[in-house]
Coordinates of C-alpha atoms in Angstrom, one line a residue:
Chain A
M381 CA 22.5 48.7 -10.2
R382 CA 24.1 45.6 -10.8
M383 CA 23.3 43.0 -8.2
D384 CA 26.6 42.3 -6.8
I385 CA 26.7 38.6 -5.9
N386 CA 30.2 38.8 -4.3
K387 CA 29.4 41.2 -1.8
I388 CA 25.6 39.4 -0.9
S389 CA 27.7 36.1 -0.7
T390 CA 30.3 37.3 1.9
A391 CA 27.8 39.3 4.0
L392 CA 25.2 36.6 4.1
E393 CA 28.1 34.1 4.7
N394 CA 29.0 36.4 8.2
M395 CA 25.1 36.9 8.9
L396 CA 25.1 33.1 8.6
N397 CA 28.0 32.1 11.1
K398 CA 27.3 35.7 13.8
Y399 CA 23.5 34.1 14.1
E400 CA 24.5 30.5 14.0
I401 CA 21.9 29.7 11.2
P402 CA 21.9 25.7 11.7
E403 CA 22.4 23.8 8.6
T404 CA 22.8 26.6 6.0
K405 CA 25.6 27.4 3.7
I406 CA 26.1 29.1 0.2
I407 CA 27.7 27.2 -2.7
G408 CA 27.0 29.0 -5.2
G409 CA 25.5 32.1 -7.1
N410 CA 25.6 34.3 -10.3
E411 CA 23.6 37.2 -11.2
G412 CA 20.0 37.3 -10.1
S413 CA 20.0 34.1 -8.0
L414 CA 22.4 32.4 -5.1
I415 CA 22.3 28.3 -4.2
I416 CA 22.4 27.7 -0.9
E417 CA 22.2 24.5 1.0
H418 CA 19.8 24.3 3.5
K419 CA 19.3 21.0 6.2
G420 CA 21.0 19.1 3.0
K421 CA 18.4 20.3 0.1
K422 CA 19.6 22.9 -2.6
F423 CA 17.5 25.8 -2.6
I424 CA 18.1 28.5 -5.7
F425 CA 17.0 32.0 -4.3
S426 CA 16.1 33.3 -7.8
L427 CA 15.4 37.0 -8.5
C428 CA 11.3 36.8 -10.0
D429 CA 10.8 37.3 -13.5
R430 CA 6.9 36.3 -15.0
N431 CA 8.4 33.0 -16.0
F432 CA 9.9 32.1 -12.6
P433 CA 12.9 29.5 -14.4
N434 CA 12.4 25.5 -12.8
K435 CA 15.9 24.9 -12.7
P436 CA 17.2 20.9 -12.3
E437 CA 19.9 22.1 -9.6
G438 CA 17.5 22.6 -6.4
T439 CA 14.4 24.1 -5.4
P440 CA 13.9 27.8 -6.9
V441 CA 13.2 30.4 -4.0
P442 CA 11.4 33.4 -5.2
L443 CA 13.7 36.2 -3.8
Y444 CA 11.6 38.5 -2.4
F445 CA 13.9 40.9 -1.0
W446 CA 11.6 43.8 -0.5
R447 CA 9.9 41.9 2.3
A448 CA 12.8 42.4 4.0
N449 CA 12.8 46.5 3.4
R450 CA 12.7 48.1 6.8
R451 CA 10.9 50.9 5.4
L452 CA 7.9 48.9 4.3
N453 CA 8.3 46.9 7.6
E454 CA 7.7 50.0 9.7
M455 CA 4.7 50.8 7.3
K456 CA 3.0 47.2 8.2
N457 CA 3.9 47.6 11.5
V458 CA 1.8 50.9 11.2
L459 CA -1.4 49.3 9.8
L460 CA -0.5 46.3 12.5
T461 CA -0.7 48.3 15.8
G462 CA -4.0 50.1 13.7
N463 CA -2.0 53.8 13.8
V464 CA -3.5 53.6 10.8
K465 CA -7.0 51.2 10.5
D466 CA -10.3 50.3 8.4
V467 CA -7.5 50.9 5.2
V468 CA -9.3 51.5 1.3
G469 CA -7.1 52.4 -0.5
M470 CA -3.2 52.6 -1.7
R471 CA -1.4 54.6 -4.5
A472 CA 1.6 52.5 -5.8
R473 CA 4.6 53.5 -7.8
A474 CA 7.1 51.4 -8.7
I475 CA 9.4 53.3 -11.6
T476 CA 13.3 52.8 -12.5
P477 CA 15.6 52.3 -14.8
R478 CA 16.5 48.3 -15.8
D479 CA 19.0 47.1 -13.6
G480 CA 20.8 43.8 -12.1
F481 CA 17.7 44.1 -9.6
W482 CA 15.0 45.9 -11.7
N483 CA 13.2 44.9 -14.2
V484 CA 9.2 45.4 -15.5
D485 CA 8.7 42.1 -14.4
R486 CA 10.1 42.1 -11.1
L487 CA 8.7 45.4 -10.8
I488 CA 4.8 44.0 -11.3
V489 CA 5.6 40.9 -9.2
M490 CA 6.7 43.1 -6.3
V491 CA 3.9 45.6 -6.7
V492 CA 1.4 42.5 -6.2
D493 CA 3.0 41.3 -3.9
L494 CA 3.1 44.5 -1.2
V495 CA -0.4 44.1 -1.6
K496 CA -0.6 40.9 0.4
F497 CA 2.4 42.1 2.5
F498 CA 0.4 44.9 3.4
F499 CA -2.8 43.9 3.8
D500 CA -2.9 40.1 4.2
E501 CA -5.4 39.8 1.2
K502 CA -5.8 38.8 -2.4
I503 CA -5.8 41.0 -5.8
V504 CA -9.6 39.3 -7.0
T505 CA -9.8 41.7 -10.4
V506 CA -7.6 43.8 -12.5
F507 CA -7.6 46.2 -14.8
S508 CA -4.2 46.7 -16.4
T509 CA -3.5 49.0 -19.9
K510 CA -1.3 47.3 -22.3
M511 CA 2.1 47.4 -21.4
D512 CA 4.1 49.9 -23.4
N513 CA 7.1 51.1 -23.1
N514 CA 8.0 48.2 -20.1
Y515 CA 5.8 50.2 -18.6
L516 CA 1.9 49.9 -17.7
N517 CA -0.9 51.2 -15.6
A518 CA -3.3 49.2 -13.7
I519 CA -6.0 49.1 -10.8
F520 CA -6.3 45.9 -8.3
C521 CA -9.3 45.2 -5.8
T522 CA -8.7 42.6 -2.9
E523 CA -11.0 40.3 -1.4
K524 CA -12.2 42.8 1.2
G525 CA -12.8 45.6 -1.8
I526 CA -8.9 47.8 -1.2
R527 CA -8.9 49.7 -4.0
I528 CA -5.1 49.7 -5.6
S529 CA -3.8 51.9 -8.3
A530 CA -0.8 50.6 -9.5
E531 CA 1.8 52.8 -12.0
I532 CA 4.8 50.1 -12.5
G533 CA 7.6 50.1 -15.1
E534 CA 10.9 50.5 -16.8
I535 CA 12.2 54.6 -17.0
P536 CA 14.8 55.8 -19.4
Q537 CA 18.3 55.2 -17.9
G538 CA 19.6 58.5 -15.8
S539 CA 16.0 59.0 -14.5
I540 CA 15.1 59.5 -10.8
P541 CA 13.3 55.8 -9.8
S542 CA 10.3 56.8 -7.3
F543 CA 9.6 54.0 -5.0
M544 CA 5.9 55.2 -3.8
F545 CA 3.8 53.5 -1.6
E546 CA 0.9 55.4 0.2
I547 CA -1.6 53.8 1.9
I548 CA -5.4 55.4 2.8
G549 CA -7.0 54.5 6.2
R550 CA -10.4 56.0 7.3
N551 CA -8.1 57.6 9.8
G552 CA -5.3 58.5 8.1
V553 CA -2.9 57.9 6.1
V554 CA 0.8 56.4 6.0
T555 CA 3.8 56.4 3.4
N556 CA 6.8 56.0 2.6
L557 CA 7.3 59.5 0.9
P558 CA 7.6 62.8 3.0
V559 CA 4.6 65.4 2.7
D560 CA 5.0 67.7 0.4
A561 CA 7.8 66.0 -1.3
Q562 CA 8.4 64.5 -5.2
V563 CA 11.6 62.0 -4.5
S564 CA 12.7 60.1 -1.6
Q565 CA 15.4 62.4 0.7
H566 CA 18.2 60.6 1.6
S567 CA 20.5 60.5 4.3
I568 CA 24.1 62.3 3.0
Y569 CA 24.0 65.0 0.4
V570 CA 27.9 66.1 -0.7
S571 CA 27.9 68.9 -2.8
G572 CA 30.6 70.9 -4.7
D573 CA 32.8 71.2 -8.4
G574 CA 29.1 71.1 -9.7
N575 CA 28.3 67.6 -8.1
V576 CA 26.1 65.7 -5.6
K577 CA 26.5 62.7 -3.9
T578 CA 23.8 61.6 -2.2
Y579 CA 24.7 58.1 -0.1
T580 CA 21.4 56.6 2.1
D581 CA 23.5 53.8 4.4
T582 CA 20.2 52.6 6.7
D583 CA 22.2 49.2 8.2
F584 CA 25.0 49.4 10.5
E585 CA 25.3 45.9 10.6
L586 CA 25.5 45.9 6.6
F587 CA 27.3 48.7 5.9
G588 CA 28.7 49.0 2.4
L589 CA 25.8 47.1 0.7
S590 CA 23.3 49.0 -1.4
Q591 CA 20.2 48.7 -0.4
P592 CA 18.3 46.0 -2.6
E593 CA 21.2 43.9 -1.5
I594 CA 21.0 44.4 1.9
D595 CA 17.1 43.4 1.6
C596 CA 18.6 40.4 -0.1
V597 CA 20.5 39.4 2.9
R598 CA 18.1 39.8 5.4
F599 CA 15.4 38.2 3.1
I600 CA 17.2 34.7 2.9
M601 CA 18.2 34.7 6.3
S602 CA 14.9 35.5 7.5
V603 CA 14.1 31.9 4.8
C604 CA 17.0 30.2 6.8
S605 CA 16.1 30.8 10.4
G606 CA 12.4 29.8 9.9
K607 CA 10.9 33.0 10.0
D608 CA 10.3 32.8 6.7
S609 CA 8.5 29.2 5.3
F610 CA 9.7 28.0 2.1
E611 CA 6.4 26.0 1.6
A612 CA 4.4 29.3 2.2
L613 CA 6.8 30.8 -0.6
Q614 CA 5.9 28.9 -3.4
K615 CA 2.3 29.3 -2.7
D616 CA 3.6 32.9 -2.9
K617 CA 4.9 32.8 -6.2
S618 CA 1.6 31.0 -7.5
Y619 CA -0.6 33.4 -6.3
I620 CA 1.0 36.1 -7.4
N621 CA 1.8 34.2 -11.0
D622 CA -1.9 34.4 -11.3
V623 CA -1.9 38.3 -10.6
V624 CA 0.3 38.8 -13.7
I625 CA -1.6 36.7 -16.2
A626 CA -4.8 38.1 -15.1
I627 CA -3.0 41.5 -15.6
I628 CA -1.2 40.8 -19.2
N629 CA -4.7 39.5 -20.2
S630 CA -6.2 42.8 -18.7
G631 CA -3.4 44.9 -21.1
E632 CA -4.4 42.6 -24.2
H633 CA -8.0 42.4 -23.9
E634 CA -8.7 46.0 -22.6
E635 CA -11.4 44.8 -20.0
K636 CA -11.5 43.9 -16.2
V637 CA -10.7 41.0 -15.2
K638 CA -11.1 38.1 -12.5
V639 CA -7.9 36.4 -11.1
T640 CA -8.2 32.7 -12.0
F641 CA -6.8 31.4 -8.8
S642 CA -4.4 27.9 -9.8
E643 CA -4.0 26.5 -6.9
G644 CA -5.9 26.7 -3.3
G645 CA -9.6 27.1 -4.4
N646 CA -11.0 30.5 -5.6
K647 CA -11.3 29.4 -8.9
N648 CA -12.5 32.5 -11.3
A649 CA -13.3 33.8 -8.0
Chain B
M1331 CA -6.5 101.5 -19.2
R1332 CA -10.7 99.8 -19.3
R1333 CA -11.9 98.5 -16.8
I1334 CA -14.9 96.1 -16.9
N1335 CA -17.6 95.5 -14.2
V1336 CA -17.7 92.7 -12.7
A1337 CA -20.5 91.0 -10.1
I1338 CA -20.1 87.9 -8.1
S1339 CA -23.5 85.9 -8.0
S1340 CA -24.7 82.8 -5.2
L1341 CA -21.4 83.3 -3.0
T1342 CA -22.0 79.2 -2.5
H1343 CA -19.1 77.4 -4.8
A1344 CA -16.1 76.9 -2.8
H1345 CA -13.6 79.1 -4.8
V1346 CA -16.0 82.2 -4.6
R1347 CA -13.9 82.9 -1.8
K1348 CA -10.6 83.2 -4.3
Y1349 CA -12.3 85.6 -6.6
Y1350 CA -12.9 88.2 -3.3
S1351 CA -9.9 89.6 -3.1
T1352 CA -8.7 89.1 -6.7
L1353 CA -11.5 91.1 -7.4
F1354 CA -10.7 93.4 -4.9
T1355 CA -6.9 93.7 -5.9
N1356 CA -7.1 93.6 -9.9
P1357 CA -6.7 97.5 -11.0
K1358 CA -8.7 96.6 -14.6
I1359 CA -11.5 95.2 -12.3
N1360 CA -14.3 97.3 -10.7
W1361 CA -16.6 95.2 -8.2
V1362 CA -19.7 96.1 -8.7
A1363 CA -22.0 93.7 -6.0
V1364 CA -22.8 90.6 -5.2
S1365 CA -25.9 88.3 -5.1
C1366 CA -26.4 85.9 -2.3
E1367 CA -30.0 84.1 -1.4
D1368 CA -28.8 82.6 1.8
E1369 CA -29.0 84.3 4.8
N1370 CA -25.5 82.5 6.8
I1371 CA -23.0 83.5 3.6
S1372 CA -24.6 87.2 3.0
N1373 CA -24.1 87.8 6.9
H1374 CA -20.9 86.5 6.7
F1375 CA -19.9 88.0 3.5
K1376 CA -20.2 91.6 5.2
T1377 CA -18.2 90.8 7.9
L1378 CA -15.4 90.7 5.8
G1379 CA -15.1 94.2 4.7
Y1380 CA -14.7 94.2 1.0
N1381 CA -18.0 96.5 1.5
V1382 CA -19.9 95.6 -1.9
P1383 CA -23.7 95.7 -2.0
V1384 CA -25.4 92.7 -1.5
Y1385 CA -28.8 91.3 -3.8
K1386 CA -30.8 88.7 -3.4
T1387 CA -31.2 87.6 -6.5
L1388 CA -29.2 87.7 -9.9
D1389 CA -31.7 88.8 -11.7
E1390 CA -32.4 92.0 -8.9
M1391 CA -28.8 92.5 -8.8
L1392 CA -28.7 92.9 -12.5
K1393 CA -31.8 94.8 -12.7
T1394 CA -30.2 97.6 -10.9
H1395 CA -26.9 97.6 -12.0
P1396 CA -27.1 97.6 -16.3
E1397 CA -23.4 98.6 -16.0
I1398 CA -22.6 94.9 -14.4
D1399 CA -19.9 93.4 -18.1
A1400 CA -19.4 90.2 -16.8
V1401 CA -20.8 88.1 -13.7
V1402 CA -19.3 85.0 -12.0
C1403 CA -21.2 82.8 -12.1
A1404 CA -20.5 81.0 -7.9
S1405 CA -23.6 78.6 -7.0
D1406 CA -24.0 75.4 -6.9
N1407 CA -23.0 72.8 -9.7
S1408 CA -27.6 72.2 -10.2
K1409 CA -28.5 76.1 -10.7
H1410 CA -25.8 77.0 -13.3
L1411 CA -28.0 76.9 -16.2
E1412 CA -30.2 79.1 -14.0
E1413 CA -27.3 81.7 -13.8
F1414 CA -26.1 81.1 -17.4
K1415 CA -30.2 82.0 -19.1
T1416 CA -30.1 85.2 -16.6
C1417 CA -27.0 86.2 -17.2
C1418 CA -27.8 85.4 -21.2
K1419 CA -31.3 87.7 -21.0
Y1420 CA -29.1 91.0 -19.9
G1421 CA -25.9 90.4 -22.0
K1422 CA -23.3 89.9 -19.4
H1423 CA -20.0 87.7 -20.1
I1424 CA -20.0 84.9 -17.6
L1425 CA -16.9 83.2 -15.6
S1426 CA -18.2 79.6 -14.9
M1427 CA -17.3 77.2 -12.2
K1428 CA -15.4 74.1 -13.7
I1429 CA -18.0 72.0 -13.6
P1430 CA -20.9 74.2 -15.5
S1431 CA -23.3 71.0 -15.8
F1432 CA -23.0 67.0 -15.7
D1433 CA -25.5 66.7 -18.2
L1434 CA -24.3 67.0 -21.3
D1435 CA -27.6 68.2 -23.0
E1436 CA -27.8 71.0 -20.6
Y1437 CA -24.5 71.6 -21.3
D1438 CA -25.4 71.8 -25.2
R1439 CA -27.8 74.2 -24.4
M1440 CA -25.2 76.5 -22.4
I1441 CA -23.4 76.2 -25.4
E1442 CA -26.3 77.4 -27.6
L1443 CA -27.8 80.1 -25.1
V1444 CA -23.9 81.5 -25.2
N1445 CA -23.7 82.1 -28.8
R1446 CA -26.4 83.8 -28.9
A1447 CA -26.3 85.9 -26.6
G1448 CA -22.9 86.8 -28.3
I1449 CA -21.4 86.0 -25.3
I1450 CA -18.3 85.5 -23.7
C1451 CA -18.1 82.3 -21.3
Q1452 CA -14.9 81.4 -19.9
V1453 CA -14.5 78.2 -17.5
E1454 CA -12.3 78.7 -14.3
L1455 CA -9.5 75.5 -15.1
E1456 CA -7.1 78.0 -12.4
L1457 CA -4.4 75.4 -12.9
H1458 CA -3.5 76.5 -16.3
Y1459 CA -2.4 79.7 -14.8
N1460 CA -0.5 78.1 -12.1
P1461 CA 3.0 78.6 -12.7
V1462 CA 4.5 75.0 -12.5
V1463 CA 1.7 73.7 -15.0
S1464 CA 2.9 76.0 -17.1
R1465 CA 6.9 75.3 -16.8
M1466 CA 5.5 71.6 -17.2
M1467 CA 3.9 72.3 -20.3
K1468 CA 6.4 73.9 -22.1
L1469 CA 9.0 71.4 -21.1
I1470 CA 6.8 68.7 -22.6
Q1471 CA 6.3 70.6 -26.1
E1472 CA 10.1 71.1 -25.8
G1473 CA 10.2 67.9 -26.0
A1474 CA 12.3 67.7 -22.4
V1475 CA 11.2 63.5 -21.7
G1476 CA 10.4 62.8 -25.7
E1477 CA 7.2 61.2 -26.1
I1478 CA 4.6 60.7 -23.1
V1479 CA 4.4 57.3 -22.6
S1480 CA 2.1 57.9 -19.2
F1481 CA 0.6 61.1 -18.2
N1482 CA 0.2 60.1 -14.1
A1483 CA -1.8 62.8 -11.7
T1484 CA -3.7 63.5 -9.1
N1485 CA -5.4 65.8 -7.4
I1486 CA -6.0 64.9 -4.1
T1487 CA -7.5 67.4 -1.5
L1488 CA -9.7 66.8 1.8
S1489 CA -13.3 66.8 1.3
P1490 CA -15.0 70.3 1.6
V1491 CA -18.4 69.7 2.0
W1492 CA -18.8 70.4 5.6
A1493 CA -17.7 73.6 4.8
F1494 CA -20.0 73.5 1.6
P1495 CA -22.9 71.5 2.1
W1496 CA -23.8 71.8 -1.6
Q1497 CA -21.3 69.2 -2.3
G1498 CA -22.1 66.7 -0.2
K1499 CA -25.4 66.7 -1.8
P1500 CA -26.0 64.5 -4.9
E1501 CA -28.7 66.8 -6.5
L1502 CA -26.6 69.8 -6.5
S1503 CA -23.4 68.8 -6.9
Y1504 CA -23.8 66.0 -9.7
G1505 CA -27.8 67.6 -10.7
K1506 CA -29.5 64.6 -9.6
K1507 CA -29.3 61.7 -7.6
M1508 CA -28.1 59.2 -9.9
K1509 CA -26.5 56.0 -7.9
L1510 CA -22.8 54.9 -8.1
K1511 CA -23.5 51.3 -8.8
E1512 CA -25.8 48.6 -8.5
N1513 CA -26.1 47.2 -4.8
D1514 CA -24.3 50.3 -3.3
N1515 CA -25.7 53.4 -1.6
R1516 CA -23.7 56.1 -2.7
F1517 CA -24.5 58.2 -5.2
R1518 CA -22.3 60.2 -7.7
G1519 CA -21.1 63.9 -7.1
G1520 CA -18.5 63.3 -5.1
A1521 CA -14.7 63.7 -5.1
L1522 CA -14.6 62.5 -9.1
S1523 CA -16.9 65.8 -9.9
D1524 CA -14.7 68.1 -7.9
H1525 CA -12.0 67.5 -9.7
P1526 CA -11.8 67.9 -13.3
H1527 CA -8.5 69.3 -13.0
I1528 CA -6.2 66.4 -14.4
F1529 CA -9.0 65.2 -16.9
D1530 CA -8.2 68.6 -18.6
L1531 CA -4.8 68.9 -18.3
V1532 CA -4.0 65.4 -19.8
R1533 CA -5.8 66.7 -23.1
W1534 CA -3.4 69.6 -22.9
A1535 CA -0.3 67.7 -22.7
T1536 CA -1.1 64.9 -25.4
S1537 CA -3.2 67.4 -28.1
S1538 CA -4.9 64.1 -27.9
E1539 CA -8.3 63.6 -26.6
Y1540 CA -9.5 60.0 -24.8
R1541 CA -10.0 56.6 -26.4
Y1542 CA -11.0 54.4 -22.8
V1543 CA -11.2 55.4 -19.2
Y1544 CA -11.4 52.9 -16.4
A1545 CA -12.4 53.9 -13.6
E1546 CA -13.3 52.0 -9.5
A1547 CA -14.8 54.2 -6.3
G1548 CA -13.5 52.5 -3.4
H1549 CA -14.9 51.8 0.1
N1550 CA -15.5 55.3 1.3
I1551 CA -13.3 56.8 3.4
R1552 CA -16.2 59.1 5.3
T1553 CA -18.9 56.6 5.7
D1554 CA -21.1 58.6 6.8
L1555 CA -20.9 59.9 3.0
C1556 CA -23.9 60.0 0.1
E1557 CA -21.2 60.0 -2.8
E1558 CA -17.8 58.9 -3.7
D1559 CA -14.7 59.6 -1.8
L1560 CA -12.0 57.5 -3.3
V1561 CA -11.9 57.0 -7.0
Y1562 CA -8.9 55.9 -9.3
V1563 CA -8.9 56.1 -13.0
I1564 CA -6.6 54.9 -15.7
G1565 CA -7.3 54.9 -20.0
E1566 CA -5.9 55.5 -22.6
M1567 CA -5.9 58.3 -25.2
N1568 CA -6.3 58.7 -29.0
N1569 CA -2.3 58.7 -29.6
G1570 CA -1.7 55.7 -27.5
T1571 CA -0.2 58.0 -24.4
K1572 CA -1.4 56.2 -21.1
F1573 CA -2.8 57.8 -18.1
I1574 CA -3.5 57.2 -14.4
L1575 CA -5.5 60.0 -12.4
D1576 CA -6.2 59.9 -8.9
P1577 CA -9.2 63.1 -8.2
S1578 CA -10.1 61.8 -4.6
W1579 CA -10.8 63.3 -1.2
S1580 CA -8.2 61.5 0.5
R1581 CA -7.0 64.1 3.2
L1582 CA -8.9 63.5 5.8
E1583 CA -10.3 66.9 7.7
E1584 CA -11.3 68.9 10.7
R1585 CA -15.3 69.5 10.0
L1586 CA -15.2 73.0 9.8
K1587 CA -18.4 75.1 8.3
I1588 CA -16.0 77.8 7.2
P1589 CA -12.2 77.1 5.8
G1590 CA -9.6 78.1 8.1
P1591 CA -6.7 77.3 9.8
G1592 CA -6.7 73.8 11.4
W1593 CA -8.8 72.5 8.2
E1594 CA -6.5 70.3 7.6
V1595 CA -5.6 66.9 9.9
Y1596 CA -3.8 65.5 6.8
P1597 CA -0.8 67.9 7.1
K1598 CA -1.3 69.4 3.5
R1599 CA -4.5 69.9 2.4
M1600 CA -4.6 69.5 -1.5
E1601 CA -2.0 68.0 -3.5
V1602 CA -1.7 68.6 -7.8
N1603 CA 1.5 65.8 -8.6
F1604 CA 2.2 65.0 -11.9
V1605 CA 4.6 62.4 -12.8
I1606 CA 5.0 62.6 -17.0
I1607 CA 6.9 59.8 -17.9
G1608 CA 8.5 59.9 -21.6
T1609 CA 10.9 57.7 -24.0
K1610 CA 13.6 60.5 -22.9
G1611 CA 13.0 60.9 -19.1
V1612 CA 10.9 61.5 -16.5
L1613 CA 9.2 64.8 -15.1
M1614 CA 8.0 65.3 -12.0
A1615 CA 6.1 68.3 -10.7
D1616 CA 4.3 69.6 -7.6
A1617 CA 2.2 72.1 -8.7
F1618 CA 1.5 73.4 -5.0
G1619 CA 5.0 73.2 -3.7
P1620 CA 7.4 74.2 -2.1
N1621 CA 5.7 75.8 0.5
V1622 CA 6.5 76.6 4.7
Y1623 CA 5.9 74.5 7.4
F1624 CA 4.7 75.0 11.1
N1625 CA 2.8 73.5 14.2
G1626 CA 1.6 75.2 16.5
G1627 CA -2.2 76.7 16.4
P1628 CA -4.7 76.0 16.7
N1629 CA -4.6 71.7 16.3
N1630 CA -0.3 71.6 17.3
R1631 CA -0.6 69.6 13.9
Y1632 CA 2.4 69.7 11.6
T1633 CA 1.1 71.8 8.2
V1634 CA 1.5 72.7 4.7
Q1635 CA 1.7 76.2 4.7
Y1636 CA 0.4 77.0 0.8
T1637 CA 2.5 80.0 -0.4
Y1638 CA 2.1 80.1 -3.7
F1639 CA -1.6 80.2 -4.7
D1640 CA -2.2 83.0 -7.2
E1641 CA -3.7 81.6 -10.1
W1642 CA -6.9 83.2 -10.1
I1643 CA -4.8 86.7 -11.2
G1644 CA -3.7 85.3 -14.8
M1645 CA -7.0 83.6 -14.8
M1646 CA -8.7 87.1 -14.9
D1647 CA -6.5 89.0 -16.3
E1648 CA -7.1 86.0 -19.2
F1649 CA -10.8 86.8 -18.9
Y1650 CA -10.6 90.7 -19.1
S1651 CA -8.2 90.6 -22.5
C1652 CA -11.0 88.1 -23.8
I1653 CA -13.8 90.6 -22.5
V1654 CA -12.0 93.5 -24.2
E1655 CA -10.5 92.2 -27.2
G1656 CA -13.6 89.8 -27.9
K1657 CA -11.3 86.8 -28.0
Q1658 CA -12.8 83.7 -27.0
P1659 CA -10.9 81.9 -23.7
K1660 CA -8.6 79.4 -23.8
I1661 CA -11.0 77.0 -21.6
N1662 CA -14.5 77.9 -23.4
L1663 CA -17.6 75.5 -23.0
E1664 CA -16.6 73.8 -26.3
W1665 CA -13.1 72.8 -25.4
H1666 CA -14.4 71.6 -22.0
R1667 CA -17.1 69.5 -23.3
G1668 CA -14.8 66.7 -24.1
T1669 CA -13.6 67.0 -20.0
I1670 CA -17.1 66.6 -18.4
E1671 CA -17.5 63.8 -21.0
A1672 CA -14.1 62.2 -20.1
M1673 CA -15.6 62.1 -16.3
Q1674 CA -19.3 61.4 -17.2
N1675 CA -17.3 58.4 -18.6
C1676 CA -16.0 57.5 -15.6
Y1677 CA -18.6 57.7 -13.6
R1678 CA -20.0 54.8 -16.2
S1679 CA -16.9 53.1 -16.0
I1680 CA -17.5 52.7 -12.2
L1681 CA -21.2 51.3 -12.9
E1682 CA -20.6 49.0 -15.7
E1683 CA -17.2 48.0 -13.7
Q1684 CA -15.6 48.1 -17.3
P1685 CA -13.7 50.7 -19.7
V1686 CA -15.8 53.1 -21.6
F1687 CA -14.5 53.3 -25.3
F1688 CA -14.9 57.3 -26.3
G1689 CA -17.9 57.0 -29.2
K1690 CA -19.1 54.1 -28.9

């Protein structure tokens, strides 16, 4: 799946106009990033790689588009409402063929970010296997001791992607995968002539966009409308980078690594 | 067709219920007797209608029935050595439960006893006789996904400790009381001890042995349990294949004394799923699916009703063939030692908070 920046730009522009987001306009973009002028400043929303680029033409903003994903937000709501509570563990699987949205670096960033997104806790220790074929397995532990097992990486082209998050609380489990199923379901299946076509339309307002494109638009909307702050995103980017460094170190040295935080204290936590 | 005479000892293991129907229906097997020291379990067994005599001890049963060829040793883990000794004394073949012993010295004594007695000893790892697993292994061998990059598997279940209390007692399930780690009031013997299958299958699928394991036990889901119930394991085989295994008791249960309808709180009691990531593709497999779904009684919960669950048939057929033809079972004590050692090293990893490299 390629990241169609024109589709995203058009949809975003419509949304900015419809919801009258002040002092915000799209001024450019290319595959992987979108340049937005917001209150007189330029921000470059970019898909995140391990080494996030510092571009001179504006302030880089990590495009954590998964944070706008409706299903992941519903999972978080299940935790916030206490329907599933006293979380002790999570199984995370993020495996997909490399495409315009995903490579192993972005998958790692997403999983690390989602731990904080769900639990509001930082990862403090990491054990990871060496990366091999752009794939790794890892176990993370958060500040309060939630354990996360993670399967992260690129799989051969043509393979079925799997984004599975299963959060285990003392009173129950919340997951984005149906019980007794191995792959995510779609909303529509059309079959004939030996072919099966699937459709998963989840957003009427952004009808026709793919799920990651929808999530990108909604994430940028959320930031530009002030629901998420640019400053917090910078801090998150720094934190995630620290965890990613720990993952790489752990894999290379085959040992459990404590995350060294580069800002905000907790050094050598 | 020659029939063999089989007995069951103890009746306390969670799997013993599977043997009742398997021994009862297999035409090659004549179910002769059972032994059971626990009066409650014995009384319950008598209500099931199998019309098989019950003896107080294994020794008494074997003395009374010299025609017995083999014994399914269905006791708690701590009693296996004694049962092995008795069976070897009488020259009876053994079908061992999945954990013969966690004490590797004791385990080696069991190997010695079996070899000296010249009997067949098969370890019940029933997933080898699961049709989904068989197909998965065949596909892997045929190169359906290329070289395996990572073998990812779950063996997650509800906790059986309320129905089978010995599994909640470290000295009975693990063999002794051993702290999980420093400054932790839990002991070895919980979920990890209950789930050897995926530790075994990664060896079969990769045709390789362990290079290292790394394991962490999370906070317990069940705070009143003194053993681990949430465990994650990762590592690497000697051929470079990665793996990630989940042997947790992460599915909640009603605390029933006798398993039955309504035991599960999470809709599915047990999930043994695989994601095999290869250089050419990905294989996903569910060893216990597809199924039937219902709600209604007894708790009006959405429930997954298991549909295909006949591993014990193939396993008993193999046990029969091994006895009649005098051949070694696929899962014999020597082979299985590598799996037990891997599980032991997971406990060591939890204790030391670092990976454990094999042979070091």
